[in-house]
């Protein structure tokens, strides 16, 4: 009589290992299903140590045309939502009942004007700067234009400012490597093309992602700060009566510098009152502040804290409000880097803005203190390489998978890998059981 095999002996056989890996696959899959089913509806308040006094505006880009504009209460509840555009990149309060949003929406070729209807691209993009009534969600004013496609051709930022009592709107036109301003009637007041001062790289056509200009702010009359993301450079445009001159502020001022520089594909630079500059240094996973002399005076983040942050606003109390993009959340950190308020919003947060009352158009950015004016302590914490790549894999998967499914990617990959190993071991077991060929 043959003795039954022990568990250890069973695992030494291909058939035993096949059954074990199949069981592991079921366990991983079950965990993924439970995680999917129990995923809470966004937004979710995750840190509430020091809740803000006012609401927070949030621009959500969306991984798969899931963009929207939100107003969140200090409790993380949705006070207002606008979901009409495919993508929302920037927003600011115009008055107590109107929000300005920078949007991009894909349009089918049948609705695109020429030459975009027959340019060989699948559809076109309609970029629109809109004023939305928060009571009705009606668009009460807009300035719009079409471009070849949404990817790398969107309106990422606009800045409303006032001259002699009249509203003006400066916009970053990424698809045309242009920054320009219009009045409320849509008349172009001035414009600057990157080709005025830079030479496009050889082999890059007019629709290539060259400057990726993604931000514009008026910092004083006649001076506009812009972000040339693919130059790793923040610069100023000096607008005269008949000319626009550019002056670099931080960065190499050249296309595609490497990641060893001071900035690496930055977003949303803001000038503080004393001339300091706070920037979302996205690929370095940090918010960094440069003092008036250009030296780094404060930084917060690192890959263990932020994942591709794309906005950092200094608040009046010295805290910094952050759009932690690939972590899909809004975060408020203190001058020493402690997270005191956080809301998981989901779907690729792009920009955040704390609501102030009354709303007003102002030059520059934040009224809060700079690091050179207060007691600030840098706080940087980096994750290990494996964690960084796993987090990046989840973020990228959200562009092709449903959001809640992508959140369970670790477990799904574990199930898939276990099934693969089970198949290999099952094949080995069946190969051993085959009869030997006769001589």
XYZ file of C-alpha atoms in Angstrom:
439
model
C 0.000 0.000 0.000
C 1.390 3.362 -1.085
C 1.704 5.955 1.646
C 0.042 9.351 1.041
C 2.493 12.054 0.253
C 3.193 14.765 2.782
C 2.405 18.382 1.885
C 6.103 19.120 1.489
C 6.545 16.146 -0.802
C 3.493 17.175 -2.823
C 4.991 20.617 -3.422
C 8.086 18.963 -4.847
C 5.991 17.601 -7.731
C 4.905 19.692 -10.757
C 1.266 18.755 -10.179
C 1.390 19.921 -6.561
C 2.989 23.181 -7.487
C 0.442 23.701 -10.253
C -2.404 23.333 -7.740
C -0.680 25.719 -5.318
C -0.192 28.408 -7.950
C -3.793 28.004 -9.102
C -4.942 28.480 -5.511
C -2.768 31.576 -5.174
C -4.292 32.974 -8.364
C -7.771 32.533 -6.899
C -6.713 34.255 -3.670
C -5.178 37.210 -5.533
C -8.237 37.495 -7.756
C -10.579 37.365 -4.761
C -8.636 40.146 -3.033
C -8.821 42.241 -6.216
C -12.586 41.712 -6.507
C -13.124 42.643 -2.863
C -10.964 45.738 -3.334
C -12.904 46.704 -6.461
C -16.290 46.242 -4.812
C -15.353 48.069 -1.618
C -13.529 51.003 -3.275
C -15.194 54.101 -1.820
C -16.753 56.672 -4.108
C -14.392 59.593 -4.638
C -13.695 62.052 -3.143
C -12.497 60.647 0.184
C -11.104 62.726 3.044
C -7.967 60.876 4.195
C -6.174 63.416 6.435
C -8.077 65.889 8.574
C -5.618 67.169 11.183
C -6.062 70.845 10.260
C -9.112 71.283 8.013
C -9.179 74.538 6.006
C -11.663 77.288 6.695
C -12.688 77.749 3.049
C -13.600 75.473 0.176
C -11.086 74.290 -2.421
C -11.406 74.371 -6.208
C -9.954 71.346 -7.989
C -9.310 70.859 -11.719
C -9.369 67.183 -12.713
C -7.781 66.324 -16.057
C -9.082 62.768 -16.262
C -7.195 59.701 -17.475
C -9.834 58.798 -20.057
C -11.856 61.939 -20.728
C -13.027 61.975 -17.111
C -12.201 65.621 -16.540
C -14.244 67.868 -14.295
C -14.132 70.963 -12.118
C -14.913 70.511 -8.433
C -15.441 72.626 -5.365
C -14.713 70.661 -2.193
C -15.749 71.562 1.319
C -13.284 71.237 4.224
C -14.961 67.875 4.940
C -14.122 66.647 1.444
C -17.700 66.834 0.213
C -18.556 68.056 -3.293
C -20.145 71.509 -3.102
C -20.135 72.021 -6.886
C -19.256 69.947 -9.937
C -18.921 70.695 -13.652
C -18.392 67.668 -15.911
C -19.161 68.887 -19.428
C -15.577 69.047 -20.844
C -13.406 65.991 -21.457
C -10.451 67.555 -19.612
C -10.161 70.427 -17.136
C -6.693 71.854 -16.497
C -7.032 75.174 -14.686
C -9.674 77.042 -12.768
C -10.005 80.225 -10.777
C -12.824 82.109 -9.119
C -14.113 85.103 -11.094
C -16.733 86.111 -8.519
C -18.852 84.378 -5.907
C -21.033 82.675 -8.544
C -18.670 82.254 -11.517
C -15.647 80.007 -12.057
C -13.213 80.306 -14.958
C -12.100 76.918 -16.347
C -9.543 75.974 -19.008
C -10.921 73.003 -20.921
C -10.240 70.646 -23.823
C -12.763 68.356 -25.513
C -12.315 65.897 -28.374
C -14.668 66.517 -31.302
C -15.442 64.005 -34.098
C -14.257 64.879 -37.611
C -17.865 65.410 -38.711
C -18.067 68.405 -36.348
C -14.541 69.770 -36.868
C -13.977 72.810 -39.090
C -11.479 72.675 -41.938
C -8.594 72.045 -42.116
C -8.994 69.836 -39.023
C -11.851 67.743 -40.429
C -9.589 66.279 -43.121
C -6.088 66.596 -41.653
C -5.520 62.870 -41.155
C -6.002 62.960 -37.382
C -8.892 61.144 -35.712
C -11.111 64.021 -34.681
C -9.890 67.370 -33.391
C -9.794 69.209 -30.071
C -11.874 72.190 -29.038
C -10.010 74.285 -26.482
C -12.207 76.663 -24.527
C -11.714 79.162 -21.748
C -15.121 79.234 -20.099
C -16.909 81.194 -17.408
C -19.357 78.843 -15.731
C -22.258 79.917 -13.509
C -21.952 77.644 -10.487
C -25.679 77.857 -9.789
C -26.816 76.591 -13.195
C -23.584 75.263 -14.819
C -24.393 77.434 -17.826
C -21.423 78.763 -19.781
C -21.925 82.532 -19.611
C -18.784 83.464 -21.609
C -16.101 81.615 -23.527
C -13.211 82.007 -25.906
C -12.529 78.877 -27.977
C -10.444 77.534 -30.850
C -9.789 74.206 -32.581
C -6.558 72.251 -33.023
C -5.513 68.970 -34.608
C -5.909 66.673 -31.593
C -6.227 66.815 -27.838
C -2.947 65.171 -26.869
C -0.310 67.912 -26.333
C -2.579 70.499 -28.004
C -4.724 71.514 -25.037
C -5.327 74.786 -23.232
C -3.558 74.062 -19.946
C -3.718 77.480 -18.342
C -5.244 80.936 -18.498
C -4.935 83.983 -16.281
C -7.612 86.623 -15.883
C -6.375 90.121 -15.125
C -7.848 93.608 -15.196
C -6.587 96.726 -16.974
C -8.428 100.032 -16.493
C -11.440 98.150 -15.187
C -11.605 95.821 -18.196
C -11.015 92.083 -18.015
C -8.207 90.526 -20.019
C -7.301 86.857 -20.490
C -3.787 85.515 -21.092
C -3.655 81.924 -22.365
C -1.026 79.232 -22.940
C -1.705 77.732 -26.382
C 0.336 74.524 -26.189
C -0.498 73.195 -29.645
C 0.797 76.306 -31.399
C 3.693 77.006 -29.000
C 2.089 80.365 -28.344
C 1.108 82.636 -25.467
C -1.474 85.330 -26.170
C -4.077 87.582 -24.573
C -7.582 88.641 -25.571
C -10.084 91.144 -24.266
C -13.597 90.188 -23.201
C -14.802 90.573 -26.799
C -12.211 88.084 -28.049
C -9.900 90.569 -29.732
C -6.246 89.455 -29.631
C -4.258 92.088 -27.720
C -0.788 90.558 -28.059
C 0.781 87.208 -28.846
C 4.152 85.526 -28.647
C 5.245 82.470 -30.624
C 8.188 80.365 -29.481
C 9.469 80.499 -33.052
C 10.035 84.240 -32.492
C 12.963 83.431 -30.184
C 13.798 79.718 -30.527
C 14.567 77.344 -33.367
C 12.448 74.233 -33.641
C 14.581 71.041 -33.502
C 15.427 69.367 -36.787
C 12.950 66.673 -37.707
C 10.176 67.992 -35.440
C 7.106 69.072 -37.347
C 4.732 71.881 -36.333
C 2.500 69.438 -34.429
C 5.331 67.947 -32.377
C 5.452 68.466 -28.616
C 8.147 71.146 -28.623
C 7.791 73.733 -25.835
C 4.769 72.220 -24.055
C 4.036 75.714 -22.724
C 1.659 74.960 -19.855
C 1.308 78.055 -17.667
C 0.970 81.830 -17.826
C 0.514 84.420 -15.058
C 0.670 88.198 -15.149
C 3.081 89.105 -12.355
C 3.025 92.855 -12.959
C 1.744 95.184 -15.697
C 3.414 94.226 -18.951
C 5.213 91.178 -17.484
C 3.892 87.628 -17.825
C 5.517 84.542 -16.363
C 5.370 81.366 -18.465
C 6.387 77.726 -18.051
C 8.222 76.081 -20.962
C 7.883 72.530 -19.671
C 10.019 70.788 -22.277
C 12.750 73.387 -21.794
C 12.710 72.788 -18.002
C 12.516 76.563 -17.853
C 10.430 79.307 -16.254
C 10.633 82.575 -18.178
C 9.132 86.055 -18.350
C 7.479 87.717 -21.328
C 7.886 91.496 -21.382
C 5.032 92.870 -23.444
C 5.533 96.272 -25.080
C 3.465 98.248 -27.535
C 4.912 96.524 -30.600
C 7.049 93.683 -29.266
C 7.246 90.801 -26.804
C 10.656 89.935 -25.348
C 11.475 86.782 -23.396
C 13.796 86.520 -20.395
C 14.574 83.155 -18.720
C 14.244 83.057 -14.916
C 15.119 79.472 -13.909
C 16.310 76.626 -16.122
C 18.550 75.981 -19.125
C 16.249 77.734 -21.620
C 16.723 74.945 -24.155
C 14.628 72.067 -25.502
C 14.772 68.841 -23.494
C 17.520 69.355 -21.013
C 18.170 66.228 -18.960
C 16.817 65.489 -15.490
C 19.968 66.686 -13.742
C 18.920 70.330 -13.839
C 17.103 72.453 -11.298
C 13.726 71.614 -12.832
C 12.431 68.598 -14.704
C 9.192 69.118 -16.663
C 7.638 71.585 -14.233
C 4.074 72.903 -13.925
C 2.350 75.962 -12.477
C 5.194 78.224 -11.294
C 3.951 80.986 -8.954
C 5.734 84.193 -8.037
C 5.516 85.142 -4.366
C 5.382 88.679 -3.056
C 9.109 89.003 -2.276
C 10.123 87.714 -5.717
C 10.553 84.090 -4.678
C 9.337 81.406 -7.063
C 7.425 78.271 -6.035
C 7.194 75.523 -8.664
C 5.668 72.074 -9.003
C 8.839 70.246 -10.102
C 6.827 67.346 -11.443
C 9.297 64.703 -12.577
C 11.359 65.279 -9.433
C 8.197 64.610 -7.350
C 8.569 67.775 -5.314
C 7.389 71.314 -4.715
C 10.443 73.572 -4.778
C 10.911 77.233 -3.880
C 13.635 79.448 -5.289
C 14.548 82.595 -3.361
C 14.861 86.019 -5.022
C 18.515 85.257 -5.814
C 17.604 81.999 -7.605
C 18.859 79.563 -4.960
C 16.687 76.708 -3.665
C 15.414 77.791 -0.241
C 12.746 75.139 0.409
C 11.497 71.868 -0.997
C 8.963 69.284 0.057
C 7.961 65.873 -1.275
C 10.017 63.138 -2.834
C 8.646 59.970 -4.409
C 7.484 58.561 -1.064
C 5.232 61.615 -0.590
C 4.217 62.938 -4.014
C 3.882 61.313 -7.413
C 4.115 63.819 -10.292
C 2.717 66.908 -8.498
C 1.545 69.592 -10.926
C 0.534 72.515 -8.743
C 1.715 74.022 -5.475
C 0.031 77.180 -4.125
C 1.360 79.026 -1.089
C -1.483 79.912 1.281
C -1.685 83.001 3.519
C -0.863 80.979 6.660
C 2.330 79.564 5.105
C 0.896 76.144 4.220
C 1.174 74.907 0.635
C -1.736 73.406 -1.299
C -0.603 70.671 -3.719
C -2.141 68.851 -6.670
C -0.541 65.406 -6.185
C -1.463 64.211 -9.665
C -0.581 60.512 -9.937
C -1.651 59.977 -6.332
C -5.003 61.438 -7.442
C -5.315 63.685 -4.421
C -5.273 67.225 -3.045
C -2.802 67.771 -0.199
C -2.079 70.629 2.192
C 1.351 70.620 3.828
C 2.817 72.840 6.554
C 6.109 74.779 6.202
C 7.928 71.775 7.689
C 6.330 69.320 5.239
C 3.666 67.717 7.448
C 0.498 66.684 5.604
C -2.407 68.169 7.571
C -5.260 67.836 5.067
C -5.725 65.507 2.122
C -8.591 64.429 -0.111
C -8.408 61.589 -2.627
C -10.225 62.944 -5.662
C -9.338 60.377 -8.302
C -8.911 60.705 -12.069
C -5.684 62.724 -12.320
C -5.825 66.003 -10.401
C -4.183 68.860 -12.311
C -4.625 72.123 -10.394
C -5.935 73.328 -7.025
C -7.010 76.725 -5.750
C -8.245 77.685 -2.290
C -11.443 79.727 -2.465
C -11.138 83.243 -1.069
C -13.940 85.705 -0.512
C -14.381 88.067 -2.216
C -12.719 86.815 -5.381
C -10.421 89.268 -7.117
C -8.056 89.263 -10.059
C -4.549 89.989 -8.845
C -1.058 90.073 -10.271
C 1.209 87.191 -9.445
C 0.087 84.316 -7.362
C -0.144 83.632 -3.688
C -0.411 86.229 -0.924
C 1.332 83.840 1.461
C 4.822 84.194 2.893
C 7.937 82.873 1.201
C 10.378 80.496 2.851
C 12.832 83.371 3.279
C 10.197 85.301 5.235
C 9.161 82.505 7.602
C 10.412 79.444 9.427
C 10.359 76.738 6.763
C 12.089 73.346 6.894
C 12.577 71.203 3.812
C 11.206 67.651 3.940
C 12.125 65.182 1.212
C 11.474 61.423 1.389
C 12.164 59.107 -1.540
C 10.680 55.652 -2.077
C 12.702 52.655 -3.202
C 13.019 51.976 -6.915
C 10.605 49.025 -6.875
C 7.860 51.094 -5.216
C 8.395 53.921 -7.696
C 8.030 51.628 -10.715
C 4.980 49.887 -9.276
C 3.296 53.225 -8.588
C 4.141 54.395 -12.101
C 2.691 51.191 -13.540
C -0.607 51.761 -11.740
C -0.741 55.382 -12.916
C -0.107 54.442 -16.550
C -2.659 51.615 -16.428
C -5.370 54.142 -15.532
C -5.091 55.550 -19.057
C -6.387 52.254 -20.484
C -8.217 50.472 -17.641
C -11.222 51.591 -15.598
C -9.990 53.552 -12.588
C -11.224 51.096 -9.942
C -9.726 48.142 -11.860
C -6.344 49.863 -12.197
C -6.310 50.455 -8.434
C -6.219 46.647 -8.004
C -3.391 46.178 -10.500
C -0.968 44.613 -7.989
C -3.406 41.826 -7.135
C -4.466 41.301 -10.747
C -0.860 40.972 -11.854
C -0.254 38.542 -8.987
C -3.208 36.443 -10.164
C -1.995 36.519 -13.764
C 1.555 35.566 -12.829
C 0.323 32.748 -10.584
C -1.859 31.385 -13.392
C 1.138 31.468 -15.713
C 3.231 29.495 -13.234
C 0.361 27.059 -12.721
C 0.238 26.486 -16.478
C 3.967 25.879 -16.638
C 3.858 23.349 -13.806
C 0.799 21.632 -15.283
C 2.676 21.268 -18.576
C 5.686 19.809 -16.770
C 3.409 17.339 -14.946
C 1.734 16.211 -18.164
C 5.118 15.847 -19.895
C 6.332 13.466 -17.169
C 3.252 11.299 -17.480
C 3.634 10.736 -21.226
C 4.799 7.181 -22.159
C 8.302 6.795 -23.505
C 8.506 6.014 -27.212
C 9.248 2.350 -28.039
C 12.497 1.407 -29.722
